[in-house]
Amino acid sequence: MKPKKEIKKVVFQSAEEMPTMPMSIGNMLWNKTGSWRNIRPEIRLEDCIQCGICWKFCPDMSIEIEAEWPVVNYDYCKGCGICAEECPAKCILMVEERK
Amino acid sequence: MKKEKKMTLTLPVEELVGSGNLACQGCGANLAMRYVLKALGLRTVLCIPACCWAVIDGAFPHSCMSVPIYHCAFETAASTATGVKAGLEMVGDRETTVVAWAGDGGTFDIGLQALSGAAERNDDILYVCYDNEAYMNTGIQRSSATPTGAWTTTTPVKFPKDRPKKDIDAIMAAHYIPYLATASTSYPEDVVKKTKKAKSIKGTRFLHIYAPCPTGWKSRPEDAVKLGRMVVQNCIFPLYEVEHGEKYTLTMKIKDKKPIDDYLKLQGRFRHLKPEQIKLMQEEVDHNWARLLKKCEAT
């Protein structure tokens, strides 16, 4: 497994803390895009044929392969529904998000 | 859990685009970047002019990418990439691929002069145009990549666009650049294959990637991949490559060409079209397809 990156938002308190040239210091993982979602994908692993198509077509890199099975990372899934539409075994269901 | 089957992944596993980016739901541009970076690897520098990707990657000092990005002015994607490449060569780095990554506005309209100059000098850069057929980042204005009849905010239904889409691939082929290819985000293996081929060639390489945009096309986000597949199957956007401006090769042979109606029906931007207009569009598509087949046969 790849090492997980640190989730931290960089905030500058003063002008001295700023770098002298525009450069990226942190990543965007603090931005939990999962809150944009109205419907959430749920994978029924008993019907999964392990084709990897959901992983391949996820625009948000939020379907991860863990021990040969797809797992949805709900922190970043924006709920576009491409995985459910493209799944050849139709084992991904989009269900309404509840608060 | 049942059977223990080995999962075979057809793409490189390494992810160089991170989660938490600011792309819309079902963004095709995001997919395009993901596949291209999977093929190019870590030794890559991106030069990005104003386009959707200037926003997607995140605000200073954050970036969702694992490779360096140079944000440049709108018209200078190709010339900035040329400069970055020259600078890297001066410090002895000949390995790194320098990519100019522009949208269709930055390629077809505003960046065309810089791109033409770089192609004429045959500078060693990879120019990738992800084509979502309008200025999506600024609010869906018409660009010269917008197809005939499509709705945008500057070509409303009463005054639709009456000119065809600019054939940028023919323009680039006329520069006799070593490699040029079209690709669609719905065929990721094809994108990766073409990018790897482009990486191995020296000189100006041009990749034209079709990237569906659910927001601007008024389509459902889950149809993004389906639209990218349909557009290839009905020959509106055929997949081919051109070497040295002469050798045309079809990389996706279409056996039964589908009518364009289904593709148009899925998108809100074509909702106002009347059957006779669709017929005219179909004729235009057939004409372009026949012309491309002739070019492929001639070589």
Coordinates of N, CA, C and O in Angstrom, one line a residue, chain A residues 2 5 8-10 12 18-19 21-31 33 36-38 45-52 55-62 65 68-70 76 78-82 85-86, chain B residues 1-13 15 17-27 30-31 34-35 38 57-64 66 185-186 188-189 220-226 229:
Chain A
K2 N 0.4 2.2 -0.7 CA 1.1 3.5 -0.7 C 1.0 4.2 0.6 O -0.1 4.1 1.3
K5 N -0.7 10.4 2.7 CA -0.2 11.7 2.8 C -0.8 12.5 4.0 O -1.9 12.1 4.4
K8 N -3.3 18.4 5.9 CA -3.0 19.6 6.7 C -3.3 20.8 5.8 O -2.8 20.8 4.7
K9 N -4.0 21.8 6.3 CA -4.2 23.0 5.5 C -3.1 24.0 6.0 O -2.9 24.2 7.2
V10 N -2.4 24.6 5.0 CA -1.4 25.5 5.3 C -2.0 26.9 5.4 O -2.6 27.4 4.5
F12 N -0.9 30.9 6.5 CA 0.2 31.8 6.9 C -0.3 32.8 7.9 O -1.3 33.5 7.7
M18 N 5.5 33.5 4.4 CA 5.3 33.2 3.0 C 6.6 32.8 2.3 O 7.6 33.3 2.6
P19 N 6.5 31.8 1.4 CA 7.7 31.5 0.6 C 8.0 32.7 -0.3 O 7.2 33.4 -0.7
M21 N 8.9 32.5 -3.4 CA 8.3 32.4 -4.7 C 7.1 31.6 -4.7 O 6.9 30.8 -3.7
P22 N 6.1 31.7 -5.6 CA 4.9 31.0 -5.5 C 5.2 29.5 -5.7 O 5.6 29.1 -6.8
M23 N 5.0 28.7 -4.7 CA 5.2 27.3 -4.8 C 4.2 26.6 -4.0 O 3.6 27.1 -3.0
S24 N 3.9 25.3 -4.3 CA 2.9 24.6 -3.5 C 3.6 23.9 -2.3 O 4.7 23.3 -2.5
I25 N 3.0 24.1 -1.2 CA 3.6 23.5 0.1 C 2.8 22.3 0.5 O 3.3 21.3 0.9
G26 N 1.5 22.5 0.5 CA 0.6 21.4 0.9 C -0.2 20.8 -0.2 O -0.2 21.3 -1.3
N27 N -0.9 19.7 0.1 CA -1.8 19.1 -0.9 C -3.2 19.5 -0.6 O -3.5 20.2 0.4
M28 N -4.1 19.0 -1.4 CA -5.5 19.5 -1.3 C -6.3 18.5 -0.4 O -7.6 18.6 -0.5
L29 N -5.7 17.6 0.3 CA -6.5 16.6 1.0 C -7.3 17.1 2.1 O -8.3 16.5 2.5
W30 N -7.0 18.3 2.6 CA -7.9 19.0 3.6 C -9.2 19.3 3.0 O -10.2 19.5 3.8
N31 N -9.4 19.4 1.7 CA -10.6 19.8 1.1 C -11.5 18.5 0.9 O -11.4 17.8 -0.1
T33 N -14.1 16.8 -0.4 CA -15.1 17.0 -1.4 C -16.3 16.1 -1.2 O -17.3 16.2 -2.0
W36 N -19.9 17.4 -1.1 CA -20.6 17.9 -2.3 C -21.7 16.9 -2.7 O -22.5 17.2 -3.6
R37 N -21.7 15.8 -2.1 CA -22.4 14.6 -2.6 C -23.9 14.6 -2.2 O -24.2 14.9 -1.1
N38 N -24.8 14.3 -3.1 CA -26.2 14.0 -2.8 C -26.5 12.5 -2.7 O -27.3 12.1 -1.9
L45 N -20.1 -6.2 -2.7 CA -18.9 -7.0 -3.0 C -19.2 -8.4 -3.4 O -18.4 -9.0 -4.1
E46 N -20.4 -8.9 -3.0 CA -20.7 -10.3 -3.4 C -21.0 -10.5 -4.9 O -20.8 -11.6 -5.4
D47 N -21.4 -9.4 -5.5 CA -21.6 -9.5 -7.0 C -20.4 -8.9 -7.8 O -20.4 -9.0 -9.0
C48 N -19.4 -8.4 -7.1 CA -18.2 -7.8 -7.8 C -17.4 -8.8 -8.6 O -17.2 -9.9 -8.1
I49 N -17.1 -8.5 -9.8 CA -16.3 -9.4 -10.6 C -14.8 -8.9 -10.7 O -14.0 -9.4 -11.5
Q50 N -14.4 -7.9 -9.9 CA -13.1 -7.5 -9.8 C -12.5 -7.0 -11.1 O -11.3 -7.4 -11.5
C51 N -13.2 -6.3 -11.9 CA -12.7 -5.9 -13.2 C -11.9 -4.6 -13.1 O -11.1 -4.3 -14.0
G52 N -12.1 -3.8 -12.1 CA -11.3 -2.6 -11.9 C -11.8 -1.4 -12.7 O -11.2 -0.4 -12.8
W55 N -12.5 1.7 -10.5 CA -11.3 2.4 -10.2 C -10.7 3.2 -11.4 O -10.3 4.3 -11.2
K56 N -10.9 2.6 -12.6 CA -10.3 3.2 -13.8 C -11.0 4.5 -14.1 O -10.4 5.4 -14.6
F57 N -12.3 4.5 -14.0 CA -13.1 5.7 -14.5 C -13.4 6.7 -13.4 O -14.1 7.7 -13.6
C58 N -13.0 6.5 -12.1 CA -13.3 7.5 -11.1 C -12.5 8.7 -11.3 O -11.3 8.7 -11.2
P59 N -13.2 9.9 -11.5 CA -12.4 11.1 -11.8 C -11.8 11.7 -10.5 O -11.0 12.6 -10.6
D60 N -12.2 11.2 -9.3 CA -11.7 11.8 -8.1 C -10.8 10.9 -7.3 O -10.5 11.2 -6.2
M61 N -10.3 9.9 -7.9 CA -9.4 9.0 -7.3 C -9.9 8.5 -6.0 O -9.2 8.3 -5.0
S62 N -11.3 8.4 -5.8 CA -11.8 8.0 -4.5 C -12.2 6.5 -4.5 O -12.7 6.1 -3.4
I65 N -8.1 0.4 -4.4 CA -8.1 -1.1 -4.5 C -7.3 -1.5 -3.2 O -6.2 -1.2 -3.0
E68 N -7.1 -6.4 -3.5 CA -7.8 -6.9 -4.7 C -9.3 -6.5 -4.7 O -10.0 -6.9 -5.7
W69 N -9.8 -5.7 -3.8 CA -11.2 -5.4 -3.9 C -11.4 -3.8 -3.9 O -10.6 -3.2 -3.2
P70 N -12.4 -3.3 -4.6 CA -12.6 -1.9 -4.6 C -13.2 -1.4 -3.3 O -14.2 -2.0 -2.8
Y76 N -13.8 11.8 -0.1 CA -13.6 12.6 -1.4 C -14.5 12.3 -2.5 O -14.5 12.9 -3.5
K78 N -17.4 12.5 -4.9 CA -18.3 13.6 -5.2 C -19.7 13.2 -5.6 O -20.5 14.0 -5.9
G79 N -19.8 11.9 -5.7 CA -21.1 11.3 -6.1 C -21.6 11.5 -7.5 O -22.7 11.8 -7.8
C80 N -20.6 11.4 -8.5 CA -21.0 11.7 -9.9 C -21.7 10.5 -10.4 O -22.5 10.6 -11.3
G81 N -21.5 9.3 -9.9 CA -22.3 8.1 -10.4 C -21.7 7.4 -11.6 O -22.3 6.5 -12.2
I82 N -20.5 7.8 -12.0 CA -19.8 7.1 -13.2 C -19.6 5.7 -12.9 O -19.8 4.8 -13.7
E85 N -22.7 3.7 -13.3 CA -23.2 3.6 -14.7 C -22.3 2.6 -15.5 O -22.8 1.9 -16.4
E86 N -21.0 2.6 -15.2 CA -20.0 1.8 -16.0 C -19.8 0.4 -15.5 O -19.3 -0.4 -16.2
Chain B
M1 N -16.5 -13.6 1.9 CA -16.3 -13.2 0.5 C -16.0 -14.5 -0.3 O -15.3 -15.4 0.1
K2 N -16.5 -14.5 -1.6 CA -16.3 -15.7 -2.4 C -14.9 -15.8 -3.0 O -14.0 -15.3 -2.5
K3 N -14.9 -16.4 -4.2 CA -13.7 -16.7 -5.0 C -12.6 -15.7 -4.8 O -12.8 -14.5 -4.7
E4 N -11.3 -16.2 -4.8 CA -10.2 -15.3 -4.7 C -9.6 -15.1 -6.1 O -8.7 -15.9 -6.5
K5 N -10.1 -14.1 -6.8 CA -9.6 -13.9 -8.1 C -8.6 -12.8 -8.1 O -8.7 -11.8 -7.3
K6 N -7.6 -12.9 -8.9 CA -6.6 -11.8 -9.0 C -7.1 -10.7 -9.8 O -7.8 -10.9 -10.8
M7 N -7.0 -9.5 -9.3 CA -7.5 -8.3 -10.0 C -6.4 -7.9 -11.0 O -5.2 -7.7 -10.7
T8 N -6.8 -7.7 -12.3 CA -5.8 -7.2 -13.3 C -6.2 -5.8 -13.6 O -7.3 -5.5 -14.1
L9 N -5.3 -4.9 -13.3 CA -5.5 -3.5 -13.6 C -4.8 -3.2 -14.9 O -3.6 -3.5 -15.1
T10 N -5.5 -2.5 -15.8 CA -5.0 -2.3 -17.2 C -4.2 -0.9 -17.3 O -3.7 -0.6 -18.3
L11 N -4.2 -0.2 -16.2 CA -3.4 1.1 -16.2 C -2.4 1.1 -15.1 O -2.4 0.3 -14.2
P12 N -1.3 1.9 -15.2 CA -0.3 2.0 -14.1 C -1.0 2.4 -12.8 O -2.0 3.2 -12.9
V13 N -0.6 1.9 -11.7 CA -1.3 2.1 -10.5 C -1.0 3.4 -9.8 O -1.9 4.0 -9.1
E15 N -0.9 7.1 -8.7 CA -1.7 8.2 -8.8 C -1.0 9.5 -8.6 O -0.5 9.7 -7.5
V17 N -2.4 12.5 -9.5 CA -3.3 13.6 -9.2 C -4.0 13.2 -7.9 O -4.5 12.0 -7.7
G18 N -4.1 14.1 -6.9 CA -4.6 13.7 -5.6 C -6.1 14.0 -5.5 O -6.7 14.7 -6.3
S19 N -6.7 13.4 -4.5 CA -8.1 13.7 -4.2 C -8.3 15.1 -3.6 O -7.3 15.7 -3.2
G20 N -9.5 15.5 -3.5 CA -9.7 16.8 -2.9 C -9.6 18.0 -3.8 O -9.6 19.1 -3.5
N21 N -9.5 17.7 -5.1 CA -9.3 18.7 -6.1 C -10.7 19.4 -6.4 O -11.7 18.9 -5.9
L22 N -10.7 20.5 -7.1 CA -11.9 21.3 -7.3 C -12.6 21.1 -8.6 O -13.3 21.9 -9.0
A23 N -12.5 19.9 -9.2 CA -13.2 19.6 -10.4 C -14.7 19.4 -10.1 O -15.1 19.0 -9.0
C24 N -15.5 19.6 -11.1 CA -17.0 19.3 -11.0 C -17.2 17.8 -10.9 O -16.3 17.0 -11.2
Q25 N -18.4 17.4 -10.6 CA -18.7 16.0 -10.6 C -18.6 15.4 -12.0 O -19.2 16.0 -12.9
G26 N -18.0 14.3 -12.2 CA -17.9 13.7 -13.5 C -17.0 14.4 -14.5 O -17.3 14.4 -15.7
C27 N -15.9 15.1 -14.0 CA -15.1 15.9 -14.9 C -14.2 15.1 -15.8 O -13.5 14.2 -15.4
N30 N -10.3 16.1 -15.6 CA -9.6 15.4 -14.5 C -9.2 14.0 -14.9 O -8.1 13.6 -14.6
L31 N -10.1 13.3 -15.6 CA -9.7 12.0 -16.0 C -8.5 12.0 -17.0 O -7.6 11.2 -16.9
R34 N -5.4 12.6 -15.2 CA -5.0 11.3 -14.4 C -4.3 10.3 -15.3 O -3.3 9.8 -15.0
Y35 N -4.9 10.1 -16.5 CA -4.3 9.1 -17.4 C -3.0 9.5 -18.0 O -2.1 8.7 -18.1
K38 N -0.3 9.2 -15.4 CA 0.0 7.8 -15.2 C 1.0 7.3 -16.2 O 1.9 6.6 -15.9
D57 N -6.5 22.4 -9.7 CA -5.4 21.9 -8.9 C -5.3 22.6 -7.5 O -4.6 22.1 -6.7
G58 N -6.1 23.6 -7.3 CA -6.2 24.1 -5.9 C -5.5 25.5 -5.8 O -4.7 25.9 -6.6
A59 N -5.8 26.2 -4.7 CA -5.3 27.6 -4.5 C -4.0 27.6 -3.8 O -3.7 26.6 -3.0
F60 N -3.2 28.6 -4.0 CA -1.9 28.7 -3.4 C -2.1 28.7 -1.8 O -3.0 29.3 -1.3
P61 N -1.3 28.0 -1.1 CA -0.1 27.3 -1.4 C -0.3 25.8 -1.5 O 0.5 25.0 -1.2
H62 N -1.5 25.4 -2.0 CA -1.8 24.0 -2.1 C -1.9 23.5 -3.5 O -2.2 24.3 -4.4
S63 N -1.6 22.3 -3.8 CA -1.7 21.7 -5.1 C -2.1 20.2 -5.0 O -1.5 19.6 -4.1
C64 N -3.0 19.8 -5.8 CA -3.4 18.4 -5.6 C -2.4 17.5 -6.4 O -2.6 16.3 -6.4
S66 N 1.3 15.8 -7.8 CA 2.6 15.3 -7.3 C 3.7 15.8 -8.2 O 4.9 15.5 -8.0
T185 N -11.2 10.3 -23.3 CA -11.0 9.9 -21.9 C -11.7 8.6 -21.6 O -11.5 7.9 -20.6
S186 N -12.6 8.1 -22.5 CA -13.4 6.9 -22.2 C -12.6 5.7 -22.7 O -13.0 4.6 -22.5
P188 N -9.1 4.8 -21.7 CA -7.9 5.1 -21.0 C -6.7 4.4 -21.4 O -5.6 5.0 -21.5
E189 N -6.8 3.1 -21.8 CA -5.6 2.4 -22.3 C -5.0 3.0 -23.5 O -3.8 3.1 -23.7
R220 N -25.9 14.7 -17.7 CA -25.8 14.1 -16.3 C -24.4 13.7 -16.1 O -23.7 13.2 -17.0
P221 N -23.8 13.9 -14.9 CA -22.4 13.6 -14.6 C -22.1 12.1 -14.9 O -21.0 11.8 -15.3
E222 N -23.1 11.2 -14.6 CA -22.8 9.8 -14.8 C -22.6 9.4 -16.3 O -22.1 8.3 -16.6
D223 N -23.1 10.3 -17.2 CA -23.0 10.0 -18.6 C -21.7 10.4 -19.2 O -21.4 10.2 -20.4
A224 N -20.8 11.0 -18.4 CA -19.6 11.6 -19.0 C -18.7 10.5 -19.7 O -18.3 10.8 -20.8
V225 N -18.6 9.3 -19.2 CA -17.8 8.3 -19.8 C -18.5 7.8 -21.0 O -17.9 7.5 -22.1
K226 N -19.9 7.7 -20.9 CA -20.7 7.2 -22.0 C -20.6 8.1 -23.2 O -20.4 7.7 -24.4
R229 N -17.4 7.8 -25.1 CA -17.4 6.6 -26.0 C -18.3 6.7 -27.2 O -17.9 6.3 -28.3

